[in-house]
Amino acid sequence: MLKGFWPPPYLSLRWKALIALSLLLIAVNVGLAALAYVQSTGQFELQQSRLRDQQARQLRAMLKEREQGMTKLATLVPLLGPADATSLNDRLTQALDTNGAVLGLEWDVTSVHWVTREGQVAIAWPGQASTLPDALLSTLRESPEKTASALACGQSCGQFIAIPLLWQGRFAGSLTLERSLADALLAFHTLTGADIGIDVVTANDGQSLLDPAQPDYLALPILTYPPRSLPILRAAGPSLMEMQRTREPVLVGLEDGWFEIFRIPGLADGVDAYVINDVTQQRLGIQAATRRSLLIGIAGIVLSELLLLLIMQAPLRRLKRLAGALPLLAEKRYQDLRADLAQFGIARSPHDEIDLMVKTVGSLTDRMEHLQQDREQAEERFLWLADHDPLTRLMNRRRFNEDFALIVERAIRYQHPGTLLYLDLDAFKDVNDLSGHQVGDGLLQRVADAINEVTRSSDLVARLGGDEFAIVLPEASLDDARQLAERAQQVIRAITIREQGRQHQISASIGIVTFPSQGKEVAELLASADLAMYRAKELGRDRWQVFSDDDKVRERLDARILWKEEIAEALREDRFTMHFQPIIDIRSRAICHAESLLRLRDRHGEMTPPDRFIPIAEQTGQIQAIDHWVLRRALTTLSEHKDLKLAINLSANAMDDPAILETLSRLLAKQAVEPSRISFEITESVAINSLTSATRLMLNIKELGCRFALDDFGSGYASYAYLRQLPVDDIKIDGAFIRELPNNREDRIFVKAVTDMAHGMGKRVIAEFVDKTQVLDILEDIGVDCAQGYLFSRPLPLEQLETWVRSNQGLRVGERA
């Protein structure tokens, strides 16, 4: 070594790479921390936006609910007065004098005004009641016979509702109720935890109480928790006025936290709401997340320096490429993913984990592509089944109603008349009874094909259920409908089926109705066509009949109206009653429980079975009130008879009734009834047609502790798959398969198969319509659990049922020696 020569300092490439990588990772981690902060802030803004929308909807919904409650209350105020009052003014005056304090205490009513039909305030309660808003009085003068509402603020805020009242059959005036808005805002605070205030903008100069330049700055008529809210509003200052223009929320930072203020405009003319949300925790959470991101980044740098750079640099590059390609799998870009995987180049030997992962991803890609194809095919099939009848491949009733409604709407809008043909096969039941359902199904398929042959592609053809079909001819005259009806009857008459030495030849009766001249609603048109079709059957079958207002068919339509009135009157006068039919355990011959069956006592005291009025109630919307009546009566009966267990029938409407679960829960608590004593029954057709809603309702009711039974099983298209989905405890086999058990081998096979399947799934089997000892013996041999029918008892009133139970304590009906 030469004297005075010093070699340059040595620095390994490893350390050079380490320094470069460290600088890079620092930059990356700082960027990721910044990105995490931006994303957290964006997520916070998104959550707050959703919260603001939710709170605005909640406030408006609360005001709307209060308005509806005031509407109901207003109709009750006249009833508080004496019935013998000579005038409505006297009746209201005495009602308010007598019960005005109750209105204030029980319903928070601050004032009541009676406005005559001339628009004058005739009664004001209490004496110091505030005057009605000018806008409300103006509305009542312009439209005196309509319900009106208003929200007005002065020193305080009030919510007003005006309801027109009749006296001796004539419009007499409007009853106006006022409730303070303060209670609603306190309820809003309780519900959401947010503070809220009301701002009033004057109409003449547009000045706001939130304008710092105004002398009455922040003198809001209503503000929840002012000691906390006023400092926040003051800190926001002029930003609140700017928010009225931009509609963007204002974020206020104070020593004790962060708060967001946003505006809900248009509660009424000149009345806006300002909501204050405490967002301190969210802001602190964002800061904490940012700090955590930085700390994690630093730890990652150290770990990357020690491991990734020195050991796994090359493998990680391949892994990163693979990770970058994996989103293609989620995006279903399978071909692009295969192309990316082909570029990896799997080593022949030895293979490592990344090579194995590449192969696995390739296999997974193939599998997911096949699964995606299968799923798409299944979805297409499911969507098709939702709109079509699987037997005839025609539209089903649900899809038909939707498309028919659009056709009727276009006919009304463009004044293009159309016709509806309602087709019902004559004596189709004979085919099923004599040759079996399989032959009947084949016949329905041939009828559907025949109808398609004589209709146009623009016509709407559907199977409504059973042997009923519907054909809609858009933009067609009555003559076109008559011609089509004759062609349809001709091709249907030509259909013959030979089975087991029998020859079946059928015909069709057709009802015709035009729209929109004879109806503008789908239900109305179907009902009219249905009635015309039955008129055709009465005239000799294999005929068509046009619906006519002068025909006796109109009398039947009027009869439905009379039934609607009869049902409404029966609900008011409590003329519904319950009969009960016992259900027997076949093995022990003991009484399991009883099924409650609805009856209606008409004006003459005669009992009317449900099949006379339930279809009308379902069409008119009265079925909900009947469902709730049945629940109340059944729970009352169970409360009064502790040893009784009941099966309660639910209608199709109950599947979509949001109040049915709440009503049941409330009644169970009120009547102190053990839920296990109740079994709810729904028919197979209702469960299948409303599968999602029925399953949801069953699960919710079973959570309360009640049981569920599937009624009339076998009458529709229920299958093992449906039984697996439906959380039922009991299966009630339809009586059509029970009556002829001794003489019908197919029925015995069906009942045996259903029983074995149900027992395998842990469900109990009940047979309906058992009226012979021989049938009971066969059911016992098959293994059916329970039986119900006239062999034991007809449906009885409660008093007679108690007598029957006492006299049949050791019941041994049909017991074999």
Coordinates of C-alpha atoms in Angstrom, one line a residue, residues 339-696:
A339 CA -54.0 -14.5 -20.1
D340 CA -52.3 -12.9 -17.1
L341 CA -51.7 -16.2 -15.4
A342 CA -50.0 -17.5 -18.6
Q343 CA -47.4 -14.8 -18.3
F344 CA -46.2 -16.0 -14.9
G345 CA -44.3 -19.0 -16.3
I346 CA -44.5 -21.8 -13.7
A347 CA -41.1 -23.4 -13.1
R348 CA -40.8 -27.1 -14.1
S349 CA -38.9 -28.0 -10.9
P350 CA -39.0 -27.4 -8.0
H351 CA -42.3 -25.7 -7.5
D352 CA -42.9 -23.2 -4.8
E353 CA -46.0 -21.8 -3.1
I354 CA -46.4 -19.1 -5.6
D355 CA -46.4 -21.6 -8.4
L356 CA -49.0 -23.6 -6.5
M357 CA -51.1 -20.4 -6.0
V358 CA -51.0 -19.6 -9.7
K359 CA -52.3 -23.1 -10.5
T360 CA -54.9 -22.8 -7.8
V361 CA -56.1 -19.5 -9.2
G362 CA -56.3 -21.0 -12.6
S363 CA -58.5 -23.9 -11.3
L364 CA -60.6 -21.5 -9.3
T365 CA -61.1 -19.3 -12.4
D366 CA -62.4 -22.3 -14.3
R367 CA -64.7 -23.3 -11.4
M368 CA -66.1 -19.8 -10.8
E369 CA -66.7 -19.4 -14.5
H370 CA -68.8 -22.6 -14.6
L371 CA -70.6 -21.5 -11.4
Q372 CA -71.3 -18.1 -12.9
Q373 CA -72.8 -19.7 -16.0
D374 CA -74.9 -22.0 -13.8
R375 CA -76.0 -19.1 -11.7
E376 CA -77.0 -17.0 -14.7
Q377 CA -79.0 -19.9 -16.1
A378 CA -80.7 -20.4 -12.7
E379 CA -81.4 -16.7 -12.4
E380 CA -83.0 -16.7 -15.8
R381 CA -85.1 -19.7 -14.9
F382 CA -86.1 -18.1 -11.6
L383 CA -87.0 -14.8 -13.2
W384 CA -89.0 -16.8 -15.8
L385 CA -90.9 -18.7 -13.1
A386 CA -91.7 -15.5 -11.2
D387 CA -93.7 -14.4 -14.3
H388 CA -95.0 -17.6 -15.8
D389 CA -97.0 -20.6 -15.0
P390 CA -94.6 -23.6 -15.3
L391 CA -97.4 -26.0 -16.5
T392 CA -98.7 -24.0 -19.5
R393 CA -95.7 -21.7 -19.9
L394 CA -98.2 -18.8 -20.1
M395 CA -98.0 -15.7 -17.9
N396 CA -99.1 -16.1 -14.3
R397 CA -101.6 -13.9 -12.6
R398 CA -99.0 -11.6 -11.0
R399 CA -97.3 -10.7 -14.3
F400 CA -100.7 -10.5 -16.1
N401 CA -102.0 -8.0 -13.6
E402 CA -98.9 -5.8 -14.1
D403 CA -99.0 -5.9 -17.9
F404 CA -102.8 -5.5 -18.1
A405 CA -102.6 -2.4 -15.9
L406 CA -100.2 -0.8 -18.3
I407 CA -102.4 -1.7 -21.3
V408 CA -105.4 -0.2 -19.5
E409 CA -103.4 2.9 -18.7
R410 CA -102.4 3.3 -22.4
A411 CA -105.9 2.7 -23.5
I412 CA -107.1 5.6 -21.2
R413 CA -104.3 7.9 -22.2
Y414 CA -104.5 7.4 -26.0
Q415 CA -108.3 6.6 -26.1
H416 CA -107.6 3.2 -27.7
P417 CA -110.3 0.8 -26.5
G418 CA -109.4 -2.9 -25.8
T419 CA -111.2 -6.0 -24.6
L420 CA -110.6 -8.7 -22.0
L421 CA -111.7 -12.3 -22.4
Y422 CA -112.1 -14.4 -19.3
L423 CA -112.1 -18.1 -20.2
D424 CA -113.1 -21.0 -17.9
L425 CA -113.2 -24.7 -18.9
D426 CA -116.5 -26.4 -18.5
A427 CA -116.6 -29.6 -16.4
F428 CA -112.8 -29.6 -16.1
K429 CA -113.2 -31.0 -12.5
D430 CA -114.7 -34.2 -14.0
V431 CA -111.5 -34.8 -16.0
N432 CA -109.4 -34.6 -12.8
D433 CA -111.9 -36.7 -10.8
L434 CA -112.2 -39.4 -13.4
S435 CA -108.8 -39.6 -14.9
G436 CA -106.5 -37.9 -12.4
H437 CA -104.5 -34.7 -12.1
Q438 CA -101.9 -35.8 -14.6
V439 CA -104.5 -36.0 -17.4
G440 CA -105.9 -32.7 -16.3
D441 CA -102.5 -31.1 -16.5
G442 CA -102.0 -32.4 -20.0
L443 CA -105.4 -31.1 -21.0
L444 CA -104.5 -27.6 -19.6
Q445 CA -101.3 -27.7 -21.7
R446 CA -103.2 -28.5 -24.8
V447 CA -105.7 -25.7 -24.1
A448 CA -102.9 -23.2 -23.6
D449 CA -101.3 -24.3 -27.0
A450 CA -104.7 -23.9 -28.6
I451 CA -105.2 -20.4 -27.3
N452 CA -101.8 -19.4 -28.5
E453 CA -102.7 -20.6 -32.0
V454 CA -105.7 -18.2 -32.3
T455 CA -104.1 -15.2 -30.6
R456 CA -101.7 -12.6 -32.0
S457 CA -98.2 -11.9 -30.6
S458 CA -99.4 -8.5 -29.4
D459 CA -102.2 -10.1 -27.3
L460 CA -101.7 -10.8 -23.6
V461 CA -102.4 -14.4 -22.7
A462 CA -102.2 -15.8 -19.1
R463 CA -103.3 -18.6 -16.9
L464 CA -104.9 -17.1 -13.8
G465 CA -105.1 -20.3 -11.9
G466 CA -106.9 -23.7 -12.1
D467 CA -108.7 -23.9 -15.4
E468 CA -109.1 -20.1 -15.8
F469 CA -107.4 -18.2 -18.6
A470 CA -107.4 -14.5 -19.6
I471 CA -106.8 -12.9 -23.0
V472 CA -106.3 -9.2 -23.5
L473 CA -106.7 -7.7 -26.9
P474 CA -105.1 -4.2 -27.0
E475 CA -106.7 -1.7 -29.4
A476 CA -109.4 -4.2 -30.4
S477 CA -113.1 -3.7 -30.8
L478 CA -115.9 -5.8 -29.4
D479 CA -116.4 -7.5 -32.7
D480 CA -112.7 -8.6 -32.7
A481 CA -113.3 -10.1 -29.2
R482 CA -116.4 -12.0 -30.3
Q483 CA -114.5 -13.4 -33.3
L484 CA -111.6 -14.5 -31.1
A485 CA -114.0 -16.0 -28.5
E486 CA -115.6 -18.1 -31.2
R487 CA -112.3 -19.3 -32.6
A488 CA -111.0 -20.1 -29.2
Q489 CA -114.1 -22.1 -28.4
Q490 CA -113.8 -23.9 -31.7
V491 CA -110.2 -25.0 -31.2
I492 CA -110.9 -26.0 -27.6
R493 CA -113.9 -28.1 -28.6
A494 CA -111.6 -30.0 -31.0
I495 CA -109.4 -31.2 -28.1
T496 CA -110.1 -34.8 -27.1
I497 CA -108.3 -37.0 -24.6
R498 CA -108.6 -40.7 -24.3
E499 CA -107.5 -42.2 -21.0
Q500 CA -108.3 -45.5 -19.3
G501 CA -111.1 -46.2 -21.8
R502 CA -112.6 -42.8 -21.3
Q503 CA -112.8 -40.0 -23.8
H504 CA -112.9 -36.4 -22.6
Q505 CA -114.0 -33.6 -24.7
I506 CA -114.2 -30.2 -23.2
S507 CA -115.6 -26.7 -23.9
A508 CA -115.1 -23.2 -22.6
S509 CA -117.3 -20.4 -21.3
I510 CA -116.0 -16.9 -22.0
G511 CA -116.8 -13.6 -20.4
I512 CA -116.0 -10.5 -22.4
V513 CA -115.6 -6.9 -21.1
T514 CA -114.4 -3.8 -22.8
F515 CA -112.0 -1.2 -21.4
P516 CA -111.9 1.6 -20.4
S517 CA -115.6 2.0 -21.1
Q518 CA -116.6 -0.8 -18.7
G519 CA -113.9 -0.3 -16.1
K520 CA -110.5 1.4 -15.6
E521 CA -109.1 -0.9 -12.8
V522 CA -107.7 -4.4 -13.3
A523 CA -109.6 -5.9 -10.4
E524 CA -112.8 -4.3 -11.6
L525 CA -112.4 -5.6 -15.2
L526 CA -111.5 -9.1 -14.0
A527 CA -114.5 -9.2 -11.7
S528 CA -116.8 -8.0 -14.5
A529 CA -115.4 -10.5 -17.0
D530 CA -115.7 -13.3 -14.4
L531 CA -119.3 -12.5 -13.8
A532 CA -120.0 -12.4 -17.5
M533 CA -118.3 -15.8 -17.8
Y534 CA -120.6 -17.3 -15.1
R535 CA -123.6 -15.8 -17.0
A536 CA -122.4 -17.7 -20.1
K537 CA -122.3 -20.9 -18.1
E538 CA -125.8 -20.3 -16.9
L539 CA -127.0 -19.9 -20.4
G540 CA -125.7 -23.4 -21.4
R541 CA -121.9 -23.5 -21.3
D542 CA -119.7 -23.4 -24.4
R543 CA -120.9 -19.8 -24.9
W544 CA -119.5 -16.4 -24.7
Q545 CA -121.2 -13.5 -23.0
V546 CA -120.4 -9.7 -23.1
F547 CA -120.6 -8.0 -19.7
S548 CA -123.6 -5.6 -19.6
D549 CA -124.7 -3.1 -16.9
D550 CA -128.3 -4.1 -17.7
D551 CA -127.7 -7.8 -17.3
K552 CA -128.3 -9.8 -14.1
V553 CA -124.5 -9.9 -13.8
R554 CA -124.8 -6.3 -12.6
E555 CA -127.0 -7.6 -9.8
R556 CA -124.2 -9.9 -8.7
L557 CA -121.7 -7.0 -8.8
D558 CA -124.2 -5.1 -6.6
A559 CA -124.3 -8.1 -4.3
R560 CA -120.6 -7.7 -3.8
I561 CA -121.1 -4.1 -2.8
L562 CA -123.8 -5.2 -0.4
W563 CA -121.4 -7.8 1.1
K564 CA -118.8 -5.1 1.6
E565 CA -121.4 -3.0 3.5
E566 CA -122.4 -6.2 5.5
I567 CA -118.8 -6.8 6.5
A568 CA -118.2 -3.2 7.5
E569 CA -121.4 -3.3 9.6
A570 CA -120.5 -6.6 11.2
L571 CA -117.1 -5.2 12.2
R572 CA -118.8 -2.2 13.8
E573 CA -121.5 -4.2 15.6
D574 CA -119.2 -7.1 16.5
R575 CA -121.3 -9.7 14.7
F576 CA -118.4 -11.9 13.9
T577 CA -118.0 -15.0 16.0
M578 CA -115.8 -18.1 16.3
H579 CA -116.6 -21.7 16.1
F580 CA -114.2 -24.4 17.1
Q581 CA -113.5 -27.9 15.7
P582 CA -111.4 -30.3 17.8
I583 CA -108.3 -32.1 16.4
I584 CA -107.6 -35.6 17.7
D585 CA -104.4 -37.5 18.3
I586 CA -104.9 -40.7 16.3
R587 CA -102.8 -43.0 18.6
S588 CA -104.2 -41.9 21.9
R589 CA -107.6 -40.6 20.7
A590 CA -106.9 -37.6 22.9
I591 CA -107.8 -34.1 22.0
C592 CA -104.7 -32.2 20.8
H593 CA -106.1 -28.7 20.2
A594 CA -109.0 -27.0 18.3
E595 CA -109.1 -25.0 15.1
S596 CA -110.9 -21.6 15.4
L597 CA -113.2 -21.0 12.4
L598 CA -114.6 -17.6 11.6
R599 CA -118.4 -17.1 11.2
L600 CA -120.5 -14.0 10.4
R601 CA -123.9 -13.6 12.0
D602 CA -126.1 -11.7 9.5
R603 CA -128.8 -9.2 10.3
H604 CA -131.3 -12.0 10.7
G605 CA -129.1 -13.9 13.1
E606 CA -128.1 -16.6 10.6
M607 CA -124.6 -17.9 10.5
T608 CA -122.6 -17.3 7.3
P609 CA -119.5 -19.4 6.5
P610 CA -116.3 -17.6 5.6
D611 CA -116.2 -18.6 2.0
R612 CA -119.2 -16.3 1.4
F613 CA -117.5 -13.1 2.6
I614 CA -113.7 -13.7 2.8
P615 CA -113.1 -13.3 -1.0
I616 CA -115.0 -10.0 -0.9
A617 CA -113.1 -8.8 2.1
E618 CA -109.8 -9.6 0.3
Q619 CA -110.9 -7.6 -2.7
T620 CA -112.1 -4.6 -0.7
G621 CA -109.2 -4.5 1.8
Q622 CA -111.4 -5.3 4.8
I623 CA -109.5 -8.5 5.4
Q624 CA -106.9 -6.8 7.5
A625 CA -109.5 -5.6 10.0
I626 CA -110.9 -9.2 10.1
D627 CA -107.4 -10.7 10.7
H628 CA -106.9 -8.4 13.6
W629 CA -110.4 -9.2 15.0
V630 CA -109.6 -12.9 14.8
L631 CA -106.4 -12.4 16.7
R632 CA -108.0 -10.4 19.4
R633 CA -110.9 -12.8 19.9
A634 CA -108.7 -15.9 19.8
L635 CA -106.2 -14.4 22.4
T636 CA -109.1 -13.4 24.6
T637 CA -110.6 -16.9 24.4
L638 CA -107.2 -18.5 25.3
S639 CA -106.8 -16.0 28.2
E640 CA -110.2 -17.1 29.6
H641 CA -109.7 -20.8 29.0
K642 CA -106.2 -21.8 30.3
D643 CA -106.4 -25.5 29.2
L644 CA -107.3 -24.6 25.6
K645 CA -104.9 -24.7 22.6
L646 CA -106.0 -23.1 19.4
A647 CA -105.1 -23.2 15.7
I648 CA -105.7 -19.7 14.1
N649 CA -106.0 -19.2 10.4
L650 CA -104.2 -16.3 8.7
S651 CA -105.2 -14.8 5.4
A652 CA -102.9 -14.0 2.5
N653 CA -103.1 -10.4 3.5
A654 CA -101.4 -11.1 6.8
M655 CA -98.2 -12.0 4.9
D656 CA -97.7 -8.4 4.0
D657 CA -99.4 -6.8 7.0
P658 CA -96.6 -4.9 8.9
A659 CA -98.8 -4.5 12.0
I660 CA -99.8 -8.2 12.4
L661 CA -96.6 -9.1 14.3
E662 CA -96.8 -6.0 16.6
T663 CA -100.5 -6.7 17.3
L664 CA -99.8 -10.4 18.2
S665 CA -96.9 -9.5 20.5
R666 CA -98.9 -6.9 22.3
L667 CA -101.9 -9.2 22.7
L668 CA -99.7 -12.0 24.0
A669 CA -98.4 -9.7 26.7
K670 CA -101.7 -8.1 27.5
Q671 CA -103.7 -11.4 27.7
A672 CA -100.8 -13.3 29.4
V673 CA -101.2 -16.2 27.0
E674 CA -98.4 -18.8 26.6
P675 CA -97.3 -18.6 22.9
S676 CA -96.9 -22.4 22.7
R677 CA -100.7 -22.7 23.0
I678 CA -101.1 -21.1 19.6
S679 CA -100.6 -22.6 16.2
F680 CA -101.1 -20.4 13.1
E681 CA -102.3 -21.9 9.9
I682 CA -101.7 -20.6 6.3
T683 CA -102.7 -22.4 3.2
E684 CA -100.2 -24.0 0.9
S685 CA -101.1 -21.6 -2.0
V686 CA -100.6 -18.5 0.2
A687 CA -97.3 -19.8 1.5
I688 CA -96.0 -20.5 -2.1
N689 CA -97.3 -17.4 -3.7
S690 CA -95.8 -15.2 -0.9
L691 CA -92.8 -17.4 -0.1
T692 CA -90.4 -14.7 1.0
S693 CA -92.9 -12.7 3.1
A694 CA -94.5 -15.9 4.5
T695 CA -91.1 -17.2 5.6
R696 CA -90.2 -13.9 7.2

